[in-house]
Amino acid sequence: MALHAPVLVLKDSLKRESGTKVHHANIQAAKAVADIIRTTLGPRSMLKMMLDAAGAGEMLHVAQAFIDKNYHPTVICRAYTKALEDAIVVLDKIAIPVDVDDRVAMLGLVKSSIGTKFTGQFGDLIADLAIDATTTAGVDLGQGILDVDIKKYIKVEKVPGSQLEDSKVLKGVMINKDVVAPGKMRRKIVNPRIILLDCPLEYKKGENQTNAELMKEEDWQVMLQMEGEYIENLCAQILKLKPDLVITEKGLSDLAVHYLGKAGVSAIRRLRKTDNNRIAKACGAVIVNRPEELQESDVGTGAGLFEVKKIGDEFFAFIVDCKDPKACTVLLRGASKDVLNEVERNLQDAMSVARNILKNPKLLPGGGATELTVSATLKQKSSSVEGVEKWPYEAAALAFEAIPRTLSQNCGLNVIRTMTQLQGKHANGENAWIGIDGSSGDIVDMKERKIWDSYSVKAQTFKTAIEAACMLLRIDDIVSGIKKKQAPGASLAPKQPQIEQEGDADNEQMIPE
């Protein structure tokens, strides 16, 4: 045992030294990113996910002192995790519930996220669109949980021309398609029966090259007849359910168009999979892979109107006036493509805010008030934390002040004076809603100025910041593929490591004062 002891001490010593260097490298890198992002925390910076990076940078910054004092990263991470748990408890305590059915309150919340953006000048327009779209596409999963999939079930169609005020949320779906045979097929159907297919309505082409040897002229006619019978059979299976509109993601042969058109059925072909999914959600249809498997329950009867309209130079098919659509299309109109692109970006932000509130209807104060409350509470609790974890826990509490400090700095205020005033108001855990109004630089109640943060985003921000910091602190070594250049004449022989003796290890001060 005595023989192995110095070797163990050697390994530990080397690891500790290299680990400290690595932690310094990680901390410097994180601080650099945080410094770049810091300036993006604008005056009314509600729900900016950039808080993650700034927060993580600050967490690593305050950890540096403990790494220098040979604190083990696990100790720091344990303190940070405890601080995160306590911070979430504080969020639950100060959060206020929101009535998602209160239109005026919801409008105020969504507008606060886009107040300084391009569309802010158009009043409630974009906020109205965002709320209508997210409430339409919301799916109740039970137990009070609402799921809103913006990417899958809300499509934004940008059509240049007309005015921005003509934008609207359709109670259904709009697609950039026309019927296959405009002259023969109806372009307007009230209360249509819709069948959605994921298969081609044409003769199957062989996957490999196929050779057919025809011995006499009649054989050619037999082949064409077989193909015609196959298509006729497919169409017969579809027409059995008396649809008014057939939509397929694949091809549609001329013969199939003939049979469908003869029966008074309109058809659309080569539709995107995502659009087909939206139509299924809007009208209650089920996408079928084989026509022979069609059932009455697969037919969509929820749509009130199918209509093809020409907007500008293009034709658009509308499946609208749906009874209970779980998917929708936001039709954006505007002067030019550039304007529409900017409006769409603003709308995506607004819809994300509305979705977060619908999924978790709780609000927290913005303007750095939440972070100040969390910081003040954690400072008080740090006195009850036992052992060496007390100091990193207290440091984590201080790190939360990085957000209000950065906000006051970006607003052009006197940082020290502002932070002192804010800390005084939050010192005893009261005044949880006092923060900075970045537009005026006043220290005010966030409820009065309607500066909010979504609970789900704020909680996720804290979790991401602390978990990212812990992940970086736990890294022991960095492997690089870059070979370092040696100075000319430098010895190529590796340096012999210094072996510590047991006595040296005993005298080493492991825990700082």
Short mmCIF file of C-alpha atoms in Angstrom, two decimals:
data_model
loop_
_atom_site.label_atom_id
_atom_site.label_comp_id
_atom_site.label_asym_id
_atom_site.label_seq_id
_atom_site.Cartn_x
_atom_site.Cartn_y
_atom_site.Cartn_z
CA MET A 1 0.00 0.00 0.00
CA ALA A 2 2.85 2.34 0.87
CA LEU A 3 4.42 1.77 -2.56
CA HIS A 4 1.27 2.78 -4.38
CA ALA A 5 0.43 5.86 -2.29
CA PRO A 6 2.90 8.30 -3.96
CA VAL A 7 1.73 7.21 -7.42
CA LEU A 8 -1.90 7.88 -6.50
CA VAL A 9 -0.95 11.29 -5.14
CA LEU A 10 0.96 11.98 -8.37
CA LYS A 11 -2.05 11.17 -10.57
CA ASP A 12 -4.37 13.27 -8.43
CA SER A 13 -1.93 16.18 -8.43
CA LEU A 14 -1.49 16.13 -12.21
CA LYS A 15 -5.21 15.83 -12.82
CA ARG A 16 -5.97 18.68 -10.47
CA GLU A 17 -3.44 20.93 -12.18
CA SER A 18 -4.59 20.11 -15.74
CA GLY A 19 -8.24 20.29 -14.66
CA THR A 20 -7.78 23.81 -13.30
CA LYS A 21 -6.27 24.94 -16.63
CA VAL A 22 -9.14 23.37 -18.55
CA HIS A 23 -11.73 25.00 -16.31
CA HIS A 24 -10.02 28.36 -16.87
CA ALA A 25 -10.18 27.80 -20.64
CA ASN A 26 -13.88 26.91 -20.46
CA ILE A 27 -14.65 29.89 -18.24
CA GLN A 28 -12.79 32.32 -20.53
CA ALA A 29 -14.63 30.96 -23.60
CA ALA A 30 -18.04 31.23 -21.90
CA LYS A 31 -17.27 34.77 -20.71
CA ALA A 32 -16.32 35.80 -24.24
CA VAL A 33 -19.66 34.51 -25.62
CA ALA A 34 -21.58 36.11 -22.76
CA ASP A 35 -19.90 39.48 -23.34
CA ILE A 36 -20.88 39.43 -27.02
CA ILE A 37 -24.48 38.54 -26.23
CA ARG A 38 -24.78 40.90 -23.27
CA THR A 39 -25.58 43.92 -25.45
CA THR A 40 -28.64 42.17 -26.95
CA LEU A 41 -30.56 42.41 -23.66
CA GLY A 42 -32.63 45.34 -24.81
CA PRO A 43 -34.89 47.68 -22.83
CA ARG A 44 -38.05 45.57 -23.01
CA SER A 45 -36.20 42.33 -23.63
CA MET A 46 -39.03 39.97 -22.84
CA LEU A 47 -38.45 36.29 -23.46
CA LYS A 48 -35.04 36.64 -25.12
CA MET A 49 -33.46 33.23 -25.05
CA MET A 50 -30.10 34.99 -25.05
CA LEU A 51 -30.48 35.10 -21.28
CA ASP A 52 -29.24 31.51 -21.30
CA ALA A 53 -25.77 32.35 -22.54
CA ALA A 54 -25.41 35.47 -20.42
CA GLY A 55 -26.56 33.61 -17.33
CA ALA A 56 -24.25 30.62 -18.00
CA GLY A 57 -21.32 32.98 -18.53
CA GLU A 58 -21.93 34.64 -15.17
CA MET A 59 -22.27 31.29 -13.39
CA LEU A 60 -18.87 30.24 -14.70
CA HIS A 61 -17.39 33.64 -13.92
CA VAL A 62 -18.25 33.37 -10.21
CA ALA A 63 -17.03 29.74 -10.19
CA GLN A 64 -13.53 30.78 -11.24
CA ALA A 65 -12.55 31.93 -7.75
CA PHE A 66 -13.45 28.52 -6.30
CA ILE A 67 -11.54 26.64 -9.01
CA ASP A 68 -8.48 28.76 -8.15
CA LYS A 69 -8.88 27.74 -4.49
CA ASN A 70 -8.91 24.03 -5.47
CA TYR A 71 -12.60 23.45 -4.83
CA HIS A 72 -13.62 20.27 -6.60
CA PRO A 73 -16.03 20.93 -9.53
CA THR A 74 -18.48 18.39 -8.06
CA VAL A 75 -18.81 20.52 -4.91
CA ILE A 76 -19.54 23.63 -7.00
CA CYS A 77 -22.05 21.76 -9.17
CA ARG A 78 -23.82 20.39 -6.12
CA ALA A 79 -24.20 23.91 -4.72
CA TYR A 80 -25.42 25.21 -8.09
CA THR A 81 -28.02 22.41 -8.37
CA LYS A 82 -29.30 23.22 -4.88
CA ALA A 83 -29.47 26.91 -5.83
CA LEU A 84 -31.48 25.99 -8.96
CA GLU A 85 -34.00 23.96 -6.94
CA ASP A 86 -34.48 26.86 -4.52
CA ALA A 87 -34.74 29.35 -7.42
CA ILE A 88 -37.59 27.34 -9.02
CA VAL A 89 -39.40 27.35 -5.64
CA VAL A 90 -39.10 31.16 -5.60
CA LEU A 91 -40.51 31.34 -9.16
CA ASP A 92 -43.52 29.24 -8.11
CA LYS A 93 -44.05 31.55 -5.16
CA ILE A 94 -44.03 34.88 -7.04
CA ALA A 95 -45.70 33.72 -10.28
CA ILE A 96 -49.25 34.89 -10.93
CA PRO A 97 -51.82 32.78 -12.85
CA VAL A 98 -53.27 34.03 -16.13
CA ASP A 99 -56.78 33.48 -17.45
CA VAL A 100 -56.13 32.35 -21.04
CA ASP A 101 -59.77 33.09 -21.92
CA ASP A 102 -59.31 36.78 -21.02
CA ARG A 103 -58.67 38.25 -24.45
CA VAL A 104 -57.60 41.69 -23.19
CA ALA A 105 -55.01 40.22 -20.79
CA MET A 106 -53.64 37.86 -23.47
CA LEU A 107 -53.37 40.74 -25.96
CA GLY A 108 -51.40 42.80 -23.44
CA LEU A 109 -48.98 39.94 -22.81
CA VAL A 110 -48.33 39.13 -26.46
CA LYS A 111 -48.03 42.81 -27.42
CA SER A 112 -45.34 43.36 -24.79
CA SER A 113 -43.11 40.89 -26.67
CA ILE A 114 -43.44 42.68 -30.03
CA GLY A 115 -43.84 46.26 -28.79
CA THR A 116 -40.43 47.41 -30.06
CA LYS A 117 -40.55 45.41 -33.31
CA PHE A 118 -41.58 46.52 -36.80
CA THR A 119 -45.20 45.36 -36.42
CA GLY A 120 -45.62 47.25 -33.13
CA GLN A 121 -46.85 50.23 -35.17
CA PHE A 122 -49.90 48.26 -36.36
CA GLY A 123 -51.50 48.00 -32.91
CA ASP A 124 -53.16 44.71 -31.96
CA LEU A 125 -53.00 43.18 -35.45
CA ILE A 126 -50.13 40.69 -35.05
CA ALA A 127 -51.01 39.87 -31.43
CA ASP A 128 -54.59 39.08 -32.55
CA LEU A 129 -53.33 36.80 -35.32
CA ALA A 130 -50.94 35.00 -32.94
CA ILE A 131 -53.62 34.37 -30.28
CA ASP A 132 -56.21 33.21 -32.85
CA ALA A 133 -53.72 30.83 -34.50
CA THR A 134 -52.40 29.25 -31.29
CA THR A 135 -55.84 28.81 -29.70
CA THR A 136 -57.09 27.18 -32.93
CA ALA A 137 -54.19 24.72 -33.15
CA GLY A 138 -54.16 23.93 -29.40
CA VAL A 139 -54.84 20.28 -28.54
CA ASP A 140 -56.04 19.37 -25.04
CA LEU A 141 -53.99 16.41 -23.80
CA GLY A 142 -56.05 16.08 -20.61
CA GLN A 143 -55.25 17.01 -16.99
CA GLY A 144 -55.22 20.66 -17.99
CA ILE A 145 -52.25 20.22 -20.36
CA LEU A 146 -52.52 21.99 -23.72
CA ASP A 147 -50.15 21.20 -26.59
CA VAL A 148 -49.63 23.74 -29.38
CA ASP A 149 -47.41 22.62 -32.27
CA ILE A 150 -46.67 25.82 -34.18
CA LYS A 151 -44.34 24.19 -36.68
CA LYS A 152 -46.65 21.34 -37.76
CA TYR A 153 -50.15 22.75 -37.58
CA ILE A 154 -49.83 26.50 -38.18
CA LYS A 155 -48.80 27.44 -41.72
CA VAL A 156 -47.94 31.03 -42.60
CA GLU A 157 -48.75 31.86 -46.23
CA LYS A 158 -47.23 35.12 -47.48
CA VAL A 159 -49.01 36.62 -50.47
CA PRO A 160 -47.66 39.99 -51.72
CA GLY A 161 -50.23 42.63 -52.56
CA SER A 162 -53.02 44.40 -50.68
CA GLN A 163 -52.47 45.82 -47.16
CA LEU A 164 -51.15 44.28 -43.95
CA GLU A 165 -54.55 44.90 -42.33
CA ASP A 166 -56.07 42.32 -44.71
CA SER A 167 -54.08 39.53 -43.01
CA LYS A 168 -56.23 36.95 -41.22
CA VAL A 169 -56.28 33.52 -39.58
CA LEU A 170 -58.32 31.03 -41.62
CA LYS A 171 -60.50 28.49 -39.80
CA GLY A 172 -58.93 25.81 -41.94
CA VAL A 173 -56.16 25.40 -44.50
CA MET A 174 -55.02 27.23 -47.61
CA ILE A 175 -52.74 25.54 -50.18
CA ASN A 176 -51.03 26.85 -53.29
CA LYS A 177 -52.80 24.39 -55.65
CA ASP A 178 -55.60 24.26 -58.21
CA VAL A 179 -57.84 21.33 -59.16
CA VAL A 180 -56.30 18.95 -61.75
CA ALA A 181 -58.85 19.65 -64.50
CA PRO A 182 -60.19 23.19 -63.97
CA GLY A 183 -62.73 23.01 -66.81
CA LYS A 184 -64.27 19.70 -65.74
CA MET A 185 -64.02 19.84 -61.95
CA ARG A 186 -65.86 22.08 -59.49
CA ARG A 187 -63.89 24.89 -57.89
CA LYS A 188 -66.43 25.60 -55.16
CA ILE A 189 -68.08 22.96 -52.96
CA VAL A 190 -70.14 23.64 -49.83
CA ASN A 191 -69.76 21.08 -46.99
CA PRO A 192 -67.42 18.84 -49.03
CA ARG A 193 -66.73 15.18 -48.23
CA ILE A 194 -62.93 15.00 -48.40
CA ILE A 195 -60.75 11.92 -48.95
CA LEU A 196 -56.98 12.21 -48.36
CA LEU A 197 -54.62 9.70 -49.97
CA ASP A 198 -50.94 8.90 -49.68
CA CYS A 199 -50.79 6.74 -52.84
CA PRO A 200 -50.69 7.33 -56.61
CA LEU A 201 -53.86 7.00 -58.67
CA GLU A 202 -52.02 5.81 -61.74
CA TYR A 203 -50.66 2.56 -63.11
CA LYS A 204 -47.75 1.32 -61.01
CA LYS A 205 -44.43 1.76 -62.73
CA GLY A 206 -41.98 -1.10 -62.21
CA GLU A 207 -39.11 -0.35 -59.87
CA ASN A 208 -36.75 -2.21 -62.19
CA GLN A 209 -36.70 -2.27 -65.99
CA THR A 210 -39.49 -4.53 -67.25
CA ASN A 211 -39.64 -6.06 -70.72
CA ALA A 212 -42.93 -7.26 -72.20
CA GLU A 213 -42.88 -9.35 -75.38
CA LEU A 214 -45.95 -8.80 -77.55
CA MET A 215 -46.55 -11.62 -80.05
CA LYS A 216 -49.48 -10.09 -81.92
CA GLU A 217 -51.15 -6.69 -82.33
CA GLU A 218 -54.09 -7.52 -80.03
CA ASP A 219 -51.71 -8.01 -77.07
CA TRP A 220 -51.05 -4.27 -76.99
CA GLN A 221 -54.77 -3.64 -76.64
CA VAL A 222 -54.95 -6.22 -73.83
CA MET A 223 -52.19 -4.44 -71.90
CA LEU A 224 -53.89 -1.07 -72.22
CA GLN A 225 -57.17 -2.64 -71.14
CA MET A 226 -55.51 -4.15 -68.03
CA GLU A 227 -54.08 -0.77 -67.11
CA GLY A 228 -57.44 0.91 -67.63
CA GLU A 229 -59.22 -1.70 -65.50
CA TYR A 230 -56.70 -1.22 -62.69
CA ILE A 231 -57.27 2.56 -62.64
CA GLU A 232 -61.05 2.10 -62.95
CA ASN A 233 -61.01 -0.29 -59.99
CA LEU A 234 -59.02 2.21 -57.87
CA CYS A 235 -61.46 5.01 -58.70
CA ALA A 236 -64.48 2.77 -58.04
CA GLN A 237 -63.21 2.03 -54.52
CA ILE A 238 -62.89 5.79 -53.89
CA LEU A 239 -66.23 6.74 -55.49
CA LYS A 240 -67.99 4.10 -53.36
CA LEU A 241 -67.78 6.58 -50.44
CA LYS A 242 -69.25 9.44 -52.52
CA PRO A 243 -66.53 12.05 -51.96
CA ASP A 244 -66.65 15.60 -53.31
CA LEU A 245 -62.89 16.20 -53.14
CA VAL A 246 -59.97 13.77 -53.45
CA ILE A 247 -56.48 14.93 -52.51
CA THR A 248 -53.39 12.78 -53.03
CA GLU A 249 -49.71 13.33 -52.25
CA LYS A 250 -48.67 11.38 -55.35
CA GLY A 251 -49.56 11.40 -59.07
CA LEU A 252 -52.99 11.23 -60.72
CA SER A 253 -53.25 9.77 -64.23
CA ASP A 254 -55.40 11.27 -67.00
CA LEU A 255 -57.64 8.21 -66.89
CA ALA A 256 -58.23 8.65 -63.15
CA VAL A 257 -59.02 12.35 -63.78
CA HIS A 258 -61.58 11.21 -66.37
CA TYR A 259 -63.33 8.78 -63.99
CA LEU A 260 -63.33 11.25 -61.07
CA GLY A 261 -64.45 14.18 -63.21
CA LYS A 262 -67.25 12.06 -64.72
CA ALA A 263 -68.53 11.39 -61.17
CA GLY A 264 -68.41 15.12 -60.33
CA VAL A 265 -65.44 14.76 -57.96
CA SER A 266 -62.74 17.45 -57.78
CA ALA A 267 -59.14 16.31 -57.34
CA ILE A 268 -55.81 17.83 -56.28
CA ARG A 269 -52.52 16.00 -56.75
CA ARG A 270 -48.90 16.15 -55.57
CA LEU A 271 -49.60 17.84 -52.26
CA ARG A 272 -46.88 18.20 -49.62
CA LYS A 273 -47.03 15.72 -46.74
CA THR A 274 -47.09 18.57 -44.19
CA ASP A 275 -50.04 20.25 -45.97
CA ASN A 276 -51.91 16.94 -46.12
CA ASN A 277 -51.44 16.51 -42.36
CA ARG A 278 -52.83 19.99 -41.76
CA ILE A 279 -55.90 19.31 -43.92
CA ALA A 280 -56.49 16.05 -42.00
CA LYS A 281 -56.39 17.95 -38.69
CA ALA A 282 -58.65 20.72 -40.02
CA CYS A 283 -61.47 18.66 -41.57
CA GLY A 284 -61.24 15.45 -39.50
CA ALA A 285 -60.15 13.17 -42.36
CA VAL A 286 -57.69 10.26 -42.08
CA ILE A 287 -54.85 9.92 -44.59
CA VAL A 288 -55.22 6.49 -46.27
CA ASN A 289 -52.41 4.54 -47.97
CA ARG A 290 -54.51 2.11 -50.04
CA PRO A 291 -57.89 2.97 -51.62
CA GLU A 292 -59.24 -0.54 -50.91
CA GLU A 293 -58.89 0.15 -47.17
CA LEU A 294 -61.10 3.27 -47.24
CA GLN A 295 -63.90 3.45 -44.65
CA GLU A 296 -66.64 5.96 -43.92
CA SER A 297 -64.74 7.10 -40.79
CA ASP A 298 -61.78 8.14 -43.00
CA VAL A 299 -63.84 10.75 -44.87
CA GLY A 300 -63.40 14.33 -43.65
CA THR A 301 -66.74 16.10 -43.19
CA GLY A 302 -65.65 18.94 -40.87
CA ALA A 303 -65.00 21.56 -43.58
CA GLY A 304 -67.73 24.05 -44.44
CA LEU A 305 -66.36 25.20 -47.78
CA PHE A 306 -63.87 24.18 -50.48
CA GLU A 307 -63.04 26.97 -52.90
CA VAL A 308 -60.29 27.81 -55.37
CA LYS A 309 -59.47 31.51 -55.68
CA LYS A 310 -56.97 33.42 -57.75
CA ILE A 311 -54.80 35.82 -55.75
CA GLY A 312 -52.41 37.79 -57.92
CA ASP A 313 -51.10 35.41 -60.57
CA GLU A 314 -51.55 32.17 -58.61
CA PHE A 315 -54.42 29.88 -57.67
CA PHE A 316 -54.98 28.93 -54.04
CA ALA A 317 -57.31 26.22 -52.73
CA PHE A 318 -59.13 27.06 -49.47
CA ILE A 319 -60.58 24.37 -47.19
CA VAL A 320 -62.17 26.65 -44.61
CA ASP A 321 -65.10 27.24 -42.22
CA CYS A 322 -64.16 24.02 -40.41
CA LYS A 323 -66.19 22.98 -37.34
CA ASP A 324 -63.36 22.24 -34.92
CA PRO A 325 -60.07 22.73 -36.77
CA LYS A 326 -56.89 21.65 -35.01
CA ALA A 327 -54.74 23.24 -37.73
CA CYS A 328 -54.89 26.60 -39.44
CA THR A 329 -53.26 28.90 -41.96
CA VAL A 330 -52.28 32.50 -41.28
CA LEU A 331 -52.69 34.48 -44.50
CA LEU A 332 -50.31 37.45 -44.49
CA ARG A 333 -50.77 40.26 -47.00
CA GLY A 334 -48.33 43.12 -47.52
CA ALA A 335 -46.73 45.47 -49.98
CA SER A 336 -43.59 43.46 -50.72
CA LYS A 337 -41.78 40.21 -49.91
CA ASP A 338 -39.32 41.98 -47.60
CA VAL A 339 -42.15 43.45 -45.51
CA LEU A 340 -43.87 40.06 -45.38
CA ASN A 341 -40.69 38.29 -44.26
CA GLU A 342 -40.25 40.77 -41.39
CA VAL A 343 -43.92 40.45 -40.40
CA GLU A 344 -43.59 36.66 -40.40
CA ARG A 345 -40.58 36.83 -38.05
CA ASN A 346 -42.54 39.08 -35.68
CA LEU A 347 -45.54 36.75 -35.89
CA GLN A 348 -43.39 33.70 -35.01
CA ASP A 349 -42.18 35.51 -31.87
CA ALA A 350 -45.73 36.45 -30.91
CA MET A 351 -47.00 32.89 -31.48
CA SER A 352 -44.19 31.47 -29.34
CA VAL A 353 -45.20 33.80 -26.49
CA ALA A 354 -48.88 32.89 -26.85
CA ARG A 355 -48.00 29.17 -26.94
CA ASN A 356 -45.89 29.40 -23.78
CA ILE A 357 -48.71 31.14 -21.91
CA LEU A 358 -51.29 28.61 -23.15
CA LYS A 359 -49.10 25.66 -22.14
CA ASN A 360 -48.25 27.09 -18.71
CA PRO A 361 -50.52 30.03 -17.86
CA LYS A 362 -48.29 31.71 -15.29
CA LEU A 363 -46.42 35.01 -15.45
CA LEU A 364 -43.33 36.46 -13.81
CA PRO A 365 -42.11 40.08 -13.65
CA GLY A 366 -39.72 41.25 -16.36
CA GLY A 367 -37.12 44.02 -16.17
CA GLY A 368 -34.77 41.96 -13.97
CA ALA A 369 -37.28 41.83 -11.07
CA THR A 370 -37.45 38.02 -11.06
CA GLU A 371 -33.67 37.62 -10.91
CA LEU A 372 -33.38 40.17 -8.09
CA THR A 373 -36.04 38.36 -6.04
CA VAL A 374 -34.34 34.99 -6.60
CA SER A 375 -30.93 36.48 -5.73
CA ALA A 376 -32.19 38.09 -2.50
CA THR A 377 -33.94 34.86 -1.40
CA LEU A 378 -30.91 32.68 -2.13
CA LYS A 379 -28.62 35.09 -0.22
CA GLN A 380 -30.85 34.67 2.86
CA LYS A 381 -30.93 30.88 2.47
CA SER A 382 -27.15 30.60 2.06
CA SER A 383 -26.67 31.05 5.80
CA SER A 384 -28.49 27.75 6.39
CA VAL A 385 -26.35 25.80 3.87
CA GLU A 386 -23.80 23.64 5.67
CA GLY A 387 -20.24 22.77 4.69
CA VAL A 388 -18.09 24.07 1.87
CA GLU A 389 -21.08 24.30 -0.51
CA LYS A 390 -22.16 27.48 1.26
CA TRP A 391 -19.80 29.77 -0.71
CA PRO A 392 -20.57 28.51 -4.24
CA TYR A 393 -24.29 28.66 -3.30
CA GLU A 394 -23.89 32.30 -2.30
CA ALA A 395 -21.92 32.99 -5.48
CA ALA A 396 -24.76 31.51 -7.56
CA ALA A 397 -27.15 33.91 -5.79
CA LEU A 398 -24.92 36.84 -6.83
CA ALA A 399 -24.73 35.56 -10.43
CA PHE A 400 -28.48 36.08 -10.88
CA GLU A 401 -27.88 39.84 -10.52
CA ALA A 402 -26.05 39.81 -13.87
CA ILE A 403 -29.36 40.25 -15.74
CA PRO A 404 -30.64 43.44 -14.00
CA ARG A 405 -27.07 44.81 -13.99
CA THR A 406 -26.77 44.26 -17.74
CA LEU A 407 -30.22 45.77 -18.36
CA SER A 408 -29.34 48.92 -16.40
CA GLN A 409 -26.02 49.14 -18.26
CA ASN A 410 -27.70 48.79 -21.66
CA CYS A 411 -30.25 51.46 -20.68
CA GLY A 412 -27.47 53.96 -19.98
CA LEU A 413 -28.16 54.18 -16.24
CA ASN A 414 -25.72 54.56 -13.36
CA VAL A 415 -25.23 50.82 -12.72
CA ILE A 416 -23.98 50.99 -9.11
CA ARG A 417 -26.65 53.43 -7.95
CA THR A 418 -29.44 51.54 -9.76
CA MET A 419 -28.35 48.14 -8.42
CA THR A 420 -28.08 49.52 -4.86
CA GLN A 421 -31.63 50.90 -5.08
CA LEU A 422 -32.98 47.63 -6.48
CA GLN A 423 -31.15 45.48 -3.91
CA GLY A 424 -32.57 47.69 -1.14
CA LYS A 425 -36.12 47.16 -2.38
CA HIS A 426 -35.65 43.37 -2.73
CA ALA A 427 -33.57 42.85 0.43
CA ASN A 428 -36.35 41.51 2.66
CA GLY A 429 -38.04 39.42 -0.05
CA GLU A 430 -40.81 41.98 -0.56
CA ASN A 431 -41.42 44.14 -3.66
CA ALA A 432 -40.92 41.08 -5.91
CA TRP A 433 -42.33 42.97 -8.91
CA ILE A 434 -40.00 45.98 -8.74
CA GLY A 435 -37.65 46.14 -11.74
CA ILE A 436 -36.22 48.40 -14.45
CA ASP A 437 -38.31 49.92 -17.22
CA GLY A 438 -35.66 50.09 -19.91
CA SER A 439 -37.53 52.65 -22.02
CA SER A 440 -37.51 55.32 -19.30
CA GLY A 441 -34.87 53.96 -16.90
CA ASP A 442 -37.33 54.13 -13.98
CA ILE A 443 -37.43 51.67 -11.11
CA VAL A 444 -41.11 50.73 -11.11
CA ASP A 445 -43.66 47.98 -10.49
CA MET A 446 -43.64 45.70 -13.53
CA LYS A 447 -47.40 45.09 -13.26
CA GLU A 448 -48.07 48.79 -13.86
CA ARG A 449 -45.84 48.95 -16.95
CA LYS A 450 -47.00 45.51 -18.16
CA ILE A 451 -43.48 44.15 -18.54
CA TRP A 452 -43.87 40.39 -18.21
CA ASP A 453 -41.92 37.18 -18.64
CA SER A 454 -43.43 33.78 -19.31
CA TYR A 455 -42.96 31.33 -16.42
CA SER A 456 -42.00 28.40 -18.67
CA VAL A 457 -39.30 30.40 -20.49
CA LYS A 458 -37.85 31.90 -17.32
CA ALA A 459 -37.70 28.51 -15.56
CA GLN A 460 -36.06 26.96 -18.63
CA THR A 461 -33.58 29.84 -18.79
CA PHE A 462 -32.44 29.21 -15.21
CA LYS A 463 -32.18 25.46 -15.79
CA THR A 464 -30.20 25.86 -19.02
CA ALA A 465 -27.80 28.41 -17.50
CA ILE A 466 -26.95 26.33 -14.43
CA GLU A 467 -26.87 22.97 -16.25
CA ALA A 468 -24.62 24.40 -18.97
CA ALA A 469 -22.26 25.83 -16.32
CA CYS A 470 -22.15 22.48 -14.47
CA MET A 471 -21.47 20.60 -17.70
CA LEU A 472 -18.51 22.84 -18.54
CA LEU A 473 -17.15 22.65 -14.99
CA ARG A 474 -17.20 18.85 -15.08
CA ILE A 475 -14.90 18.69 -18.12
CA ASP A 476 -11.55 17.26 -16.99
CA ASP A 477 -9.51 17.65 -20.14
CA ILE A 478 -9.66 18.96 -23.69
CA VAL A 479 -8.19 16.88 -26.52
CA SER A 480 -6.96 19.01 -29.43
CA GLY A 481 -5.74 17.87 -32.82
CA ILE A 482 -3.48 20.93 -33.20
CA LYS A 483 0.19 20.27 -32.59
CA LYS A 484 1.87 23.01 -30.56
CA LYS A 485 5.04 24.52 -32.01
CA GLN A 486 8.16 24.15 -29.88
CA ALA A 487 10.77 26.85 -29.59
CA PRO A 488 13.97 26.01 -31.53
CA GLY A 489 16.53 24.20 -29.40
CA ALA A 490 13.94 23.13 -26.84
CA SER A 491 14.43 19.67 -25.43
CA LEU A 492 12.23 17.03 -27.03
CA ALA A 493 12.42 14.82 -23.97
CA PRO A 494 9.32 15.06 -21.76
CA LYS A 495 9.77 16.58 -18.34
CA GLN A 496 9.86 14.15 -15.46
CA PRO A 497 6.83 14.66 -13.20
CA GLN A 498 7.51 15.70 -9.66
CA ILE A 499 6.39 12.97 -7.26
CA GLU A 500 4.75 14.25 -4.13
CA GLN A 501 5.48 12.51 -0.90
CA GLU A 502 2.85 11.58 1.63
CA GLY A 503 4.07 14.34 3.96
CA ASP A 504 3.62 16.96 1.25
CA ALA A 505 0.08 15.79 0.59
CA ASP A 506 -0.77 16.07 4.29
CA ASN A 507 0.56 19.63 4.50
CA GLU A 508 -1.38 20.81 1.42
CA GLN A 509 -4.31 23.09 2.18
CA MET A 510 -7.23 21.47 0.37
CA ILE A 511 -10.08 23.74 1.57
CA PRO A 512 -9.63 27.52 1.37
CA GLU A 513 -10.22 29.71 4.33
#
